[in-house]
N, CA, C and O atoms as a GROMACS GRO file, in nm:
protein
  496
    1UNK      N    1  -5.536 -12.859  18.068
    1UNK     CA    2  -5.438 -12.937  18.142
    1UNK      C    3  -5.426 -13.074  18.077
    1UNK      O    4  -5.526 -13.136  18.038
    2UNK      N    5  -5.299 -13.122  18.065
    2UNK     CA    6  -5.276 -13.262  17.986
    2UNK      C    7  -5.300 -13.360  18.121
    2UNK      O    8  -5.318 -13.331  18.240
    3UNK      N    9  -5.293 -13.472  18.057
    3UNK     CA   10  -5.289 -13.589  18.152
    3UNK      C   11  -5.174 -13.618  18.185
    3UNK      O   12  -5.083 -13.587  18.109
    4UNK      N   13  -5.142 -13.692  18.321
    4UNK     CA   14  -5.063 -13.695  18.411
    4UNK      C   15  -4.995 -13.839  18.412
    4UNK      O   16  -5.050 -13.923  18.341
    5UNK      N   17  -4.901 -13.871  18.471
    5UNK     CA   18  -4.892 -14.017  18.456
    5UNK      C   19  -4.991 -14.065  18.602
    5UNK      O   20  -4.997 -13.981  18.692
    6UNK      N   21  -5.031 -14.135  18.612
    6UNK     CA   22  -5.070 -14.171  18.718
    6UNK      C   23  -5.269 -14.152  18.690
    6UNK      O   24  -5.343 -14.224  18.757
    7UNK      N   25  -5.313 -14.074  18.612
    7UNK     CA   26  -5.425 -14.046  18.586
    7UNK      C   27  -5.486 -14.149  18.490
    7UNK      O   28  -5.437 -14.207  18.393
    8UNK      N   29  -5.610 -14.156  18.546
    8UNK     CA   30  -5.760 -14.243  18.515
    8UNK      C   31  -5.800 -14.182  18.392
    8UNK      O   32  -5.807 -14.059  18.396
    9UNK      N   33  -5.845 -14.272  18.216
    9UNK     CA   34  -5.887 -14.248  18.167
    9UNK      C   35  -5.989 -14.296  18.122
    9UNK      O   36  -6.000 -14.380  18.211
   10UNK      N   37  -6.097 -14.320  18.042
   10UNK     CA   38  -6.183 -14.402  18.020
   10UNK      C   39  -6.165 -14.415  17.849
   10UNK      O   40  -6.146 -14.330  17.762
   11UNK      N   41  -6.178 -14.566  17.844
   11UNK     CA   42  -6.164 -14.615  17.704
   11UNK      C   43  -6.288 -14.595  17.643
   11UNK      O   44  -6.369 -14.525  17.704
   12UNK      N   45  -6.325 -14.653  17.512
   12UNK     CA   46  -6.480 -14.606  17.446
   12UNK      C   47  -6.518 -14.681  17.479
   12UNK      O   48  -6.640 -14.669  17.469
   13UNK      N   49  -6.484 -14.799  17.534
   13UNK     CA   50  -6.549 -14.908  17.588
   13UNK      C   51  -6.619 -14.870  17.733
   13UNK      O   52  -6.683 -14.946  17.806
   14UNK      N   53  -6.595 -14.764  17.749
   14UNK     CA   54  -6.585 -14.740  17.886
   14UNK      C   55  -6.536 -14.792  18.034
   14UNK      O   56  -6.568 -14.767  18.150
   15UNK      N   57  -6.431 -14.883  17.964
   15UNK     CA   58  -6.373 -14.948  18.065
   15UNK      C   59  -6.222 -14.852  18.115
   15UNK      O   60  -6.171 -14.774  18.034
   16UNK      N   61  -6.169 -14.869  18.241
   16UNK     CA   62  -6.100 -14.733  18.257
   16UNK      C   63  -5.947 -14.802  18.266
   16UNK      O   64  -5.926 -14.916  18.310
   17UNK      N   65  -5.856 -14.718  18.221
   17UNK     CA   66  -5.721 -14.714  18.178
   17UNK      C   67  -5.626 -14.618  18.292
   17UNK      O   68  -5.664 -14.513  18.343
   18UNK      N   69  -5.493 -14.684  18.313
   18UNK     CA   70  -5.439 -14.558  18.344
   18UNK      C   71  -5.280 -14.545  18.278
   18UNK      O   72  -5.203 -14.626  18.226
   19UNK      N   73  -5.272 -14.378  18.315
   19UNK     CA   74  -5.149 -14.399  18.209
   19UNK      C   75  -5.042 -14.428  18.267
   19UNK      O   76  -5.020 -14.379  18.378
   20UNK      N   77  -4.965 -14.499  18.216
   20UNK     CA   78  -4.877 -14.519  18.302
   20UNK      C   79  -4.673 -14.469  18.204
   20UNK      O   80  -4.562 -14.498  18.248
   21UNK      N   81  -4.699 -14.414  18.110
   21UNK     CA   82  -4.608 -14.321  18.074
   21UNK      C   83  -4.635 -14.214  17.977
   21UNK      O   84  -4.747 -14.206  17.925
   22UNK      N   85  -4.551 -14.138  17.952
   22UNK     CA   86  -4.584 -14.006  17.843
   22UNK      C   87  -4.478 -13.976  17.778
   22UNK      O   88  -4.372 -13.953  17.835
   23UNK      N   89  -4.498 -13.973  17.612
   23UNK     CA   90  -4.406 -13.883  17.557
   23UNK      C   91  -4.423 -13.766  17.515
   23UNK      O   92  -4.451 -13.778  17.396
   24UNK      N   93  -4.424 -13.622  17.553
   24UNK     CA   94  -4.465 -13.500  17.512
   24UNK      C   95  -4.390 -13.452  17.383
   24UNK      O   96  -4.417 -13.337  17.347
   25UNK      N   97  -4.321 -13.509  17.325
   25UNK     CA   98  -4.272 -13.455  17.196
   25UNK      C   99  -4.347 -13.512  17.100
   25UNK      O  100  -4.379 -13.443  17.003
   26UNK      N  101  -4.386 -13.633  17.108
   26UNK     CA  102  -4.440 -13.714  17.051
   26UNK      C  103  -4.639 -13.710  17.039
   26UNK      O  104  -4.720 -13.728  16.949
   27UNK      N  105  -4.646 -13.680  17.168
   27UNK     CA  106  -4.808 -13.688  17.190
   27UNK      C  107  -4.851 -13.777  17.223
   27UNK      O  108  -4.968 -13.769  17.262
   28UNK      N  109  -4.779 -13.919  17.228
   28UNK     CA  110  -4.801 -14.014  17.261
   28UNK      C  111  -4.819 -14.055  17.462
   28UNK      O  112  -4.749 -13.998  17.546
   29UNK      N  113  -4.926 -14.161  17.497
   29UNK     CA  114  -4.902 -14.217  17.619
   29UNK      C  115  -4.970 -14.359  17.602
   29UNK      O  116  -5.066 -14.374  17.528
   30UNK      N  117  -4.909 -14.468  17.681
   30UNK     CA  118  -4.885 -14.561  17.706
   30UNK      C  119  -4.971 -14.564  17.873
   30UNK      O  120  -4.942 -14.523  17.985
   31UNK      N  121  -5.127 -14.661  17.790
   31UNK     CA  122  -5.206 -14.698  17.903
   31UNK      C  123  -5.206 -14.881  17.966
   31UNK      O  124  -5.196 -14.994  17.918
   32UNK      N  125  -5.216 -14.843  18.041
   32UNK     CA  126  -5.241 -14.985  18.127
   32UNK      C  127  -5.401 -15.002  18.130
   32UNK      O  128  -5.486 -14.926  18.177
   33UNK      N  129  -5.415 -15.119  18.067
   33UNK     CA  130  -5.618 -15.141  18.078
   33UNK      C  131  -5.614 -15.265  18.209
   33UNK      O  132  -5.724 -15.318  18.224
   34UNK      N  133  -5.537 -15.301  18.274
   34UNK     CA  134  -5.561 -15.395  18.373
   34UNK      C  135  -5.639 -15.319  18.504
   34UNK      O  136  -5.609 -15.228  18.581
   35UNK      N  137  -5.753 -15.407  18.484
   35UNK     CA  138  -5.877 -15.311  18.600
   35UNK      C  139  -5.822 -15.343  18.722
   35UNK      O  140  -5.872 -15.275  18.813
   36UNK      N  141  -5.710 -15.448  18.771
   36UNK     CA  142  -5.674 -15.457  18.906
   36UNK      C  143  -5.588 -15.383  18.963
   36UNK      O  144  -5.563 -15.364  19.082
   37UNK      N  145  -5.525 -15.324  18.829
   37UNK     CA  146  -5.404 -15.216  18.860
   37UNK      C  147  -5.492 -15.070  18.854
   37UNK      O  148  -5.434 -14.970  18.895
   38UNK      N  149  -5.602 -15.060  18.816
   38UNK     CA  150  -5.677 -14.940  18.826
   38UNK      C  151  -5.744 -14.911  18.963
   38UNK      O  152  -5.770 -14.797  19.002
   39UNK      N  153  -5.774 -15.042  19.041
   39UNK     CA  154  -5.827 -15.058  19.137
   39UNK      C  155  -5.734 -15.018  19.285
   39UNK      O  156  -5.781 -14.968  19.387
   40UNK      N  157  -5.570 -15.062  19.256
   40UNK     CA  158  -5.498 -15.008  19.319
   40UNK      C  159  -5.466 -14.879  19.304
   40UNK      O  160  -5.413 -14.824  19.401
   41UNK      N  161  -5.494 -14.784  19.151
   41UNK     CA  162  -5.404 -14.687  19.151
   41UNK      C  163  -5.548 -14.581  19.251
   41UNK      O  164  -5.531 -14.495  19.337
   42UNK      N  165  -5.660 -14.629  19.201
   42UNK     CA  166  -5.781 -14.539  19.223
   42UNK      C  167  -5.879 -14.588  19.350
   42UNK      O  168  -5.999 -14.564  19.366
   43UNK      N  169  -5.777 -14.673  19.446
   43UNK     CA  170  -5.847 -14.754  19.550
   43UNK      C  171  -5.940 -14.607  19.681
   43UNK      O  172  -6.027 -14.619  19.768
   44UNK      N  173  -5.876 -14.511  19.639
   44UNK     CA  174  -5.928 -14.393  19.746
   44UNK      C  175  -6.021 -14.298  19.618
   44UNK      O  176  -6.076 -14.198  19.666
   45UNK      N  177  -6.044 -14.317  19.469
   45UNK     CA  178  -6.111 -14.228  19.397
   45UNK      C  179  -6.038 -14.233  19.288
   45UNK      O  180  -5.954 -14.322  19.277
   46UNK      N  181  -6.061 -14.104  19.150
   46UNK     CA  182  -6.004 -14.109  19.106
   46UNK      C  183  -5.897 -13.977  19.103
   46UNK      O  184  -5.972 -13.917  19.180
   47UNK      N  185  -5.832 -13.919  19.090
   47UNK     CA  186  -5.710 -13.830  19.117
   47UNK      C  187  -5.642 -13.800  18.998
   47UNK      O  188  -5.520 -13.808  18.979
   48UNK      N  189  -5.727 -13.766  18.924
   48UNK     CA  190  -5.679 -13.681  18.784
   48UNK      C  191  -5.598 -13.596  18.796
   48UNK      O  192  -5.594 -13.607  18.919
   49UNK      N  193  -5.511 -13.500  18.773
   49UNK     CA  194  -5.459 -13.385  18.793
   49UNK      C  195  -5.322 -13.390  18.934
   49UNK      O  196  -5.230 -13.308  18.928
   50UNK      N  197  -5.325 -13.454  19.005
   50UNK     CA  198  -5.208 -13.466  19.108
   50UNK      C  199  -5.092 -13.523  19.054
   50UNK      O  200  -5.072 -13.621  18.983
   51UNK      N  201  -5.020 -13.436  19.107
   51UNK     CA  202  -4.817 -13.537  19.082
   51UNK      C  203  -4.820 -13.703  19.137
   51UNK      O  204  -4.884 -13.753  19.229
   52UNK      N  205  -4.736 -13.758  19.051
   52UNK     CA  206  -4.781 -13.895  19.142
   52UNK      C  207  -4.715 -13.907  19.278
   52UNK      O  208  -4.762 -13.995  19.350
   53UNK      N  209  -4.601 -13.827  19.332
   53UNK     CA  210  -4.562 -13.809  19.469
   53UNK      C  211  -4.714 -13.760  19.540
   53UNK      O  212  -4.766 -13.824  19.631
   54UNK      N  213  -4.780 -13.621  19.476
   54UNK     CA  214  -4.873 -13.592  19.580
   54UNK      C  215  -5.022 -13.722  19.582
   54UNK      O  216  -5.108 -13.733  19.669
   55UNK      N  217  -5.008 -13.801  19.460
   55UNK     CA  218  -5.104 -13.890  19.508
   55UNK      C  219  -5.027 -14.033  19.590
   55UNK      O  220  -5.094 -14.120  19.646
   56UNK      N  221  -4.917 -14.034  19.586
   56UNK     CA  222  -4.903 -14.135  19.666
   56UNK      C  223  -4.874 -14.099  19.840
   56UNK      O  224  -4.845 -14.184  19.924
   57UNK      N  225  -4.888 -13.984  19.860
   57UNK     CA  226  -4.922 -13.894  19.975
   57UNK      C  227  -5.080 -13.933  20.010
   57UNK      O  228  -5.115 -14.000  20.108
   58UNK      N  229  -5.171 -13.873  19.905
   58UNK     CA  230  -5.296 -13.904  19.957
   58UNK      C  231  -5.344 -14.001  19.966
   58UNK      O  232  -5.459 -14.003  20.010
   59UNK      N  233  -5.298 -14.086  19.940
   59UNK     CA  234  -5.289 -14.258  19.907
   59UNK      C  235  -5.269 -14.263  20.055
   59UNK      O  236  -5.366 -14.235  20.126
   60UNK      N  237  -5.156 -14.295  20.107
   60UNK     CA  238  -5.089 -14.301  20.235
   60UNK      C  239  -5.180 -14.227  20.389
   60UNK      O  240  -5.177 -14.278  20.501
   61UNK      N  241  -5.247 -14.113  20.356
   61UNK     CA  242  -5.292 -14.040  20.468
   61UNK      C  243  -5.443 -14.135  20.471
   61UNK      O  244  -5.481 -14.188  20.575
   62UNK      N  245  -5.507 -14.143  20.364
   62UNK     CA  246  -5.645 -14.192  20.283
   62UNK      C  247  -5.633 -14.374  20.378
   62UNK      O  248  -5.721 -14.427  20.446
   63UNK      N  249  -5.527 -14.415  20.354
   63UNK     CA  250  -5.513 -14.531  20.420
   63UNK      C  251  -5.519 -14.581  20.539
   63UNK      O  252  -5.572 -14.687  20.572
   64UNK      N  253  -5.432 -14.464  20.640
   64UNK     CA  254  -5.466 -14.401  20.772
   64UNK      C  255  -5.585 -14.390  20.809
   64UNK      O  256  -5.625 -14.444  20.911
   65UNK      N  257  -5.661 -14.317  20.730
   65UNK     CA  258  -5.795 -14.266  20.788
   65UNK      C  259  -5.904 -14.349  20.791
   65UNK      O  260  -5.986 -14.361  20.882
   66UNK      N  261  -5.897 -14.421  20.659
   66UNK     CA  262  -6.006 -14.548  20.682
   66UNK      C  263  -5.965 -14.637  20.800
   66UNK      O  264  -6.059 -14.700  20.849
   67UNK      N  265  -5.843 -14.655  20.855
   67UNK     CA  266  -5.857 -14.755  20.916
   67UNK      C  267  -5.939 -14.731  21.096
   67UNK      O  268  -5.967 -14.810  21.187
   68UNK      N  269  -5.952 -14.597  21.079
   68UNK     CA  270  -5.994 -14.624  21.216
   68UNK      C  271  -6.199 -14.637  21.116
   68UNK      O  272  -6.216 -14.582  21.007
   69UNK      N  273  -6.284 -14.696  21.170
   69UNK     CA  274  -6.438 -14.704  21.178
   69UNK      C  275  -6.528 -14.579  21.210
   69UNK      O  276  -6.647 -14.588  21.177
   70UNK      N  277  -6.482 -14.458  21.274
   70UNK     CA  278  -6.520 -14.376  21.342
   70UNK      C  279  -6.566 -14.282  21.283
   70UNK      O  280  -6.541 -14.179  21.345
   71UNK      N  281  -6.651 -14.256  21.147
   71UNK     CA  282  -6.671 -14.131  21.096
   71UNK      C  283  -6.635 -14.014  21.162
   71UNK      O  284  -6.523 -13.974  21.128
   72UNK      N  285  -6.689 -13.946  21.245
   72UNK     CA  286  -6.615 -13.844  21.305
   72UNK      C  287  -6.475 -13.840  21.365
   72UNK      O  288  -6.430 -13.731  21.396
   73UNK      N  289  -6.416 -13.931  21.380
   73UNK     CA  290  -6.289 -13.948  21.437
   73UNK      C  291  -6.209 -13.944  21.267
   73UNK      O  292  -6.113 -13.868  21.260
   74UNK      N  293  -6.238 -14.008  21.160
   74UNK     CA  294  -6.205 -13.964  21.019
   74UNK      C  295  -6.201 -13.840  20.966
   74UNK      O  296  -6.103 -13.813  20.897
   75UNK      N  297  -6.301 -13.740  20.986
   75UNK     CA  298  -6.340 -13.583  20.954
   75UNK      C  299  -6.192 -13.550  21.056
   75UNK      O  300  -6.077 -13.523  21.021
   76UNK      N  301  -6.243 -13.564  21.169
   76UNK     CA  302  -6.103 -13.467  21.244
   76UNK      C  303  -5.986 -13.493  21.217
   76UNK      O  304  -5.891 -13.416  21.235
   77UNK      N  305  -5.980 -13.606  21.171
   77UNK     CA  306  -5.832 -13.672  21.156
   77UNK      C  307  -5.821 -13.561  21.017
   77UNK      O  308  -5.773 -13.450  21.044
   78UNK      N  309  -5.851 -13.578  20.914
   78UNK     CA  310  -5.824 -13.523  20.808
   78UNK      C  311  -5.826 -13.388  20.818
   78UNK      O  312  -5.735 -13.324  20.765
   79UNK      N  313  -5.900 -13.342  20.867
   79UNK     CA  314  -5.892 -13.199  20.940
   79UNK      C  315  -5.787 -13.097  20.971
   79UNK      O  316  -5.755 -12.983  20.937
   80UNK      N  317  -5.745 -13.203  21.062
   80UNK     CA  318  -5.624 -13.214  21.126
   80UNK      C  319  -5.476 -13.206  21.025
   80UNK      O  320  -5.374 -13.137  21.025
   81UNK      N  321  -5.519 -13.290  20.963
   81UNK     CA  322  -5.359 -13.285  20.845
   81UNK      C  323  -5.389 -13.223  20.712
   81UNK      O  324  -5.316 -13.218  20.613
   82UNK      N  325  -5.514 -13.176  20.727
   82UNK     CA  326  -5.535 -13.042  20.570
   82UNK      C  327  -5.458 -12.908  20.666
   82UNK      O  328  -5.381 -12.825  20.617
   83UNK      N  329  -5.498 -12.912  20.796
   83UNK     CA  330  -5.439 -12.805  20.860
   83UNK      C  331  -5.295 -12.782  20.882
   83UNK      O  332  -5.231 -12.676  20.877
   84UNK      N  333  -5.252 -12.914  20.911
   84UNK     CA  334  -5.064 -12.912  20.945
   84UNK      C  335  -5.019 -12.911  20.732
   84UNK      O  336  -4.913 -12.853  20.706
   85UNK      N  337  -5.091 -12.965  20.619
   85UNK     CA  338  -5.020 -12.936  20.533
   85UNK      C  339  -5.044 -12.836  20.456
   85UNK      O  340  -4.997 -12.828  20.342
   86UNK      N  341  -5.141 -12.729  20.523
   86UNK     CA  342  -5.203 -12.590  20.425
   86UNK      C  343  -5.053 -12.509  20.441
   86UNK      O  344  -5.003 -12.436  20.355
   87UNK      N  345  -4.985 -12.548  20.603
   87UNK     CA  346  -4.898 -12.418  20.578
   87UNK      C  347  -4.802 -12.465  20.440
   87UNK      O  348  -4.798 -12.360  20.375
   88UNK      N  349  -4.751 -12.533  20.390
   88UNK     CA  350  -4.716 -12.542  20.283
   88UNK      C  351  -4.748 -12.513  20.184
   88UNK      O  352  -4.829 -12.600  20.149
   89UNK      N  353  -4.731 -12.398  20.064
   89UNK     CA  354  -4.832 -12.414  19.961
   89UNK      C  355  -4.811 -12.460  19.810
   89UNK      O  356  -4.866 -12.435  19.702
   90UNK      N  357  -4.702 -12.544  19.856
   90UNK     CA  358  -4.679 -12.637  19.745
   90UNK      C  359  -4.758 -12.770  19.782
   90UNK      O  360  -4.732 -12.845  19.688
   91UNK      N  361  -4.848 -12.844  19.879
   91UNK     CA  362  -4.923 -12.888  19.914
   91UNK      C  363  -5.097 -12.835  19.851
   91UNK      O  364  -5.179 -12.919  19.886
   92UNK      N  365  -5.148 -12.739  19.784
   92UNK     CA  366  -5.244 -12.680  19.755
   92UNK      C  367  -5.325 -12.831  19.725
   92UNK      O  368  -5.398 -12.901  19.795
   93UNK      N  369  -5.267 -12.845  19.568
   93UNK     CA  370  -5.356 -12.966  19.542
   93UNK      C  371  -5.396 -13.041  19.572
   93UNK      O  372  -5.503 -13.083  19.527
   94UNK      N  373  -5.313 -13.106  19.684
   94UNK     CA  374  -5.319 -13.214  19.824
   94UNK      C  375  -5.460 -13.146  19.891
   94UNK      O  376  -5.577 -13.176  19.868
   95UNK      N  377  -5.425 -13.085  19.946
   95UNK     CA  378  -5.487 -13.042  20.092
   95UNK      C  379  -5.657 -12.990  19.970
   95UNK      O  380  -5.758 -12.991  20.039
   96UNK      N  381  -5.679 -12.960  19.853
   96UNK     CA  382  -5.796 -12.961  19.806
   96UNK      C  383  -5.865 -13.104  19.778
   96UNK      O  384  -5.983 -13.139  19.783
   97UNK      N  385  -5.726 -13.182  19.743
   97UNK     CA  386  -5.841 -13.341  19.740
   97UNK      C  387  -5.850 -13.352  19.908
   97UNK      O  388  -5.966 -13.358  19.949
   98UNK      N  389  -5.769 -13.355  19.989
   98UNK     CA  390  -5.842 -13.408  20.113
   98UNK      C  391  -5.960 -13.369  20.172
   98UNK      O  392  -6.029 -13.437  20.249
   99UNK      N  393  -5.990 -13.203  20.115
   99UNK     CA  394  -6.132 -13.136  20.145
   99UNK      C  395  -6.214 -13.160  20.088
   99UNK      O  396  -6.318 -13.150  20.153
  100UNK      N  397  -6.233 -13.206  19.936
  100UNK     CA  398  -6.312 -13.306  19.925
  100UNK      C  399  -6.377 -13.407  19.994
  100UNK      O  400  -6.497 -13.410  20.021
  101UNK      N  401  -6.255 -13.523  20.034
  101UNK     CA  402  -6.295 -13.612  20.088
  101UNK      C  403  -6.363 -13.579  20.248
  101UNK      O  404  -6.443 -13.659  20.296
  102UNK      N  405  -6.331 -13.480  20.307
  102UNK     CA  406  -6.431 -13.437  20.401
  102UNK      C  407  -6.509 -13.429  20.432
  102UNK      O  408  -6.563 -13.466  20.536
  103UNK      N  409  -6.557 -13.344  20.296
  103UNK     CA  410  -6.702 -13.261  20.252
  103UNK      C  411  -6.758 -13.422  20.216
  103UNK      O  412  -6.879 -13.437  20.230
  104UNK      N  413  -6.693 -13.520  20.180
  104UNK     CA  414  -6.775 -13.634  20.115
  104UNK      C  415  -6.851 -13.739  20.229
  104UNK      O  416  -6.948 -13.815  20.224
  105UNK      N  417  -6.747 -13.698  20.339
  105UNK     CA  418  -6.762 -13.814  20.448
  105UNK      C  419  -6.864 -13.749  20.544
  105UNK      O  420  -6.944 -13.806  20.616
  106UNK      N  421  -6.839 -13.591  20.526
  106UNK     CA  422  -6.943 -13.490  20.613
  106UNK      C  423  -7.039 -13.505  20.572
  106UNK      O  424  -7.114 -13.508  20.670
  107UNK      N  425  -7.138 -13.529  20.415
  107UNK     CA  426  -7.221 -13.489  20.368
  107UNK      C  427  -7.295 -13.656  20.298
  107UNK      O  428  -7.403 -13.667  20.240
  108UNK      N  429  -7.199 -13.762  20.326
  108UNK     CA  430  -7.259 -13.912  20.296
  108UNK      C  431  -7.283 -13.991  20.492
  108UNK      O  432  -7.376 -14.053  20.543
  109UNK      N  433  -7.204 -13.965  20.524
  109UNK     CA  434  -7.225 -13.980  20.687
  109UNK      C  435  -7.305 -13.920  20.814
  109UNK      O  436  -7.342 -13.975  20.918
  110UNK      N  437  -7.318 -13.811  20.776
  110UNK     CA  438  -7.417 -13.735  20.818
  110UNK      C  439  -7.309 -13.667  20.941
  110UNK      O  440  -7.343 -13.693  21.057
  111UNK      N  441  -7.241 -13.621  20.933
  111UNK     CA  442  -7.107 -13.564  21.027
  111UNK      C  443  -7.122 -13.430  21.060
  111UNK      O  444  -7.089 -13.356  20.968
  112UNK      N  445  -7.157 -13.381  21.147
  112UNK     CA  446  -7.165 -13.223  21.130
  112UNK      C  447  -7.076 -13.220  21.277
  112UNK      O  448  -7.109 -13.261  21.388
  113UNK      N  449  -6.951 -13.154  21.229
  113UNK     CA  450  -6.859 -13.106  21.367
  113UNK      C  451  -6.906 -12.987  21.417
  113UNK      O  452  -6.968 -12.913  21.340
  114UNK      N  453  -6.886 -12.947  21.560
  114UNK     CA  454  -6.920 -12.867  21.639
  114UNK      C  455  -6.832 -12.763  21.606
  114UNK      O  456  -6.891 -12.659  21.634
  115UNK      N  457  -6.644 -12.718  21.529
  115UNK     CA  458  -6.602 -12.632  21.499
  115UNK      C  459  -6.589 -12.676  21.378
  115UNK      O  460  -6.557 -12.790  21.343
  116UNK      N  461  -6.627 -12.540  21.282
  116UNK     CA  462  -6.535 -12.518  21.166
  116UNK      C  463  -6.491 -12.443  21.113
  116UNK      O  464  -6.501 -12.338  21.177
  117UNK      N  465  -6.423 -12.427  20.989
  117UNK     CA  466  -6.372 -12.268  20.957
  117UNK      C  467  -6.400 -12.261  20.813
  117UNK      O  468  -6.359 -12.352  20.741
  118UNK      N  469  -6.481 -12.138  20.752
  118UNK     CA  470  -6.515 -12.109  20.598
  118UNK      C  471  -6.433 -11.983  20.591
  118UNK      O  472  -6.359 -11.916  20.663
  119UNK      N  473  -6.498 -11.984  20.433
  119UNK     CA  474  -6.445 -11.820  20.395
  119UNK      C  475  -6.543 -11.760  20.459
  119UNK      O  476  -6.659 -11.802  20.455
  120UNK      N  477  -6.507 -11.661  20.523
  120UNK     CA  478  -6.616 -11.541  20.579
  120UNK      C  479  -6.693 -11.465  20.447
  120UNK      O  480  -6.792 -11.403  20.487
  121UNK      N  481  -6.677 -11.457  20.342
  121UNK     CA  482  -6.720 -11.430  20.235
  121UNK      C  483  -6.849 -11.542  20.188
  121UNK      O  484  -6.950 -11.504  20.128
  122UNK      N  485  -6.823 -11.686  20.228
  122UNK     CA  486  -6.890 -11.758  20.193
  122UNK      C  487  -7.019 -11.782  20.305
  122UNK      O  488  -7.130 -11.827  20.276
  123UNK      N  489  -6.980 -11.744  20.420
  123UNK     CA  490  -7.107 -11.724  20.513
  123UNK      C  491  -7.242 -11.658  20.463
  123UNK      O  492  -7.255 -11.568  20.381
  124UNK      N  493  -7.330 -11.721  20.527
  124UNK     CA  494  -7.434 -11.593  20.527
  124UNK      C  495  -7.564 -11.639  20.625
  124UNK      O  496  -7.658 -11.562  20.644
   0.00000   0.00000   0.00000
């Protein structure tokens, strides 16, 4: 998979870049090294691989969710809108970073909800 516009790269410096255009005939892309503009593009992580519509989606929901304090009131919330945007499945990529961030807030917060739903394959 090539890089995206909107995607985090790291320089050899190891300081991180993002791109902010592409020419595919060419091979060429055009990075931005300003760490304050990296800080806005990657203020929820970094989001390699998403359209920049679907990251400025997760941007937007991600913004929502921090604002309430409530770890568990965050899990459900997100929950909640991986569920209203699964029926879409041009949403896939979306609704896999937001399960991430779930699994991140479930498993750094110590969150364990009373319902959930796996693959029944993945049970045991």
């Amino acid at each position: 998979m090539s890089n995206r516009i909107g995607d985090t790269v790291f320089m050899q410096s190891a300081a991180p870049a993002t791109i902010i255009a592409r020419d595919e005939h060419v091979g060429t892309a055009k990075y931005d090294k300003d760490f304050n503009a990296f800080q806005v593009s990657a203020r929820h992580g970094v989001l390699n691989g998403m359209e920049p519509e679907g990251r400025e989606q997760f941007n937007a929901i991600m913004d929502e969710v921090t604002q309430n304090k409530d770890n568990e009131l965050r899990v459900e919330t997100l929950r909640n809108k991986i569920e209203e945007l699964s029926l879409d499945p041009g949403n896939f990529r979306l609704t896999q970073y937001l399960d991430g961030e779930v699994k991140h807030l479930m498993n750094v917060k110590g969150v364990k909800p009373r319902f959930f739903s796996i693959d029944e394959s993945k049970a045991k």
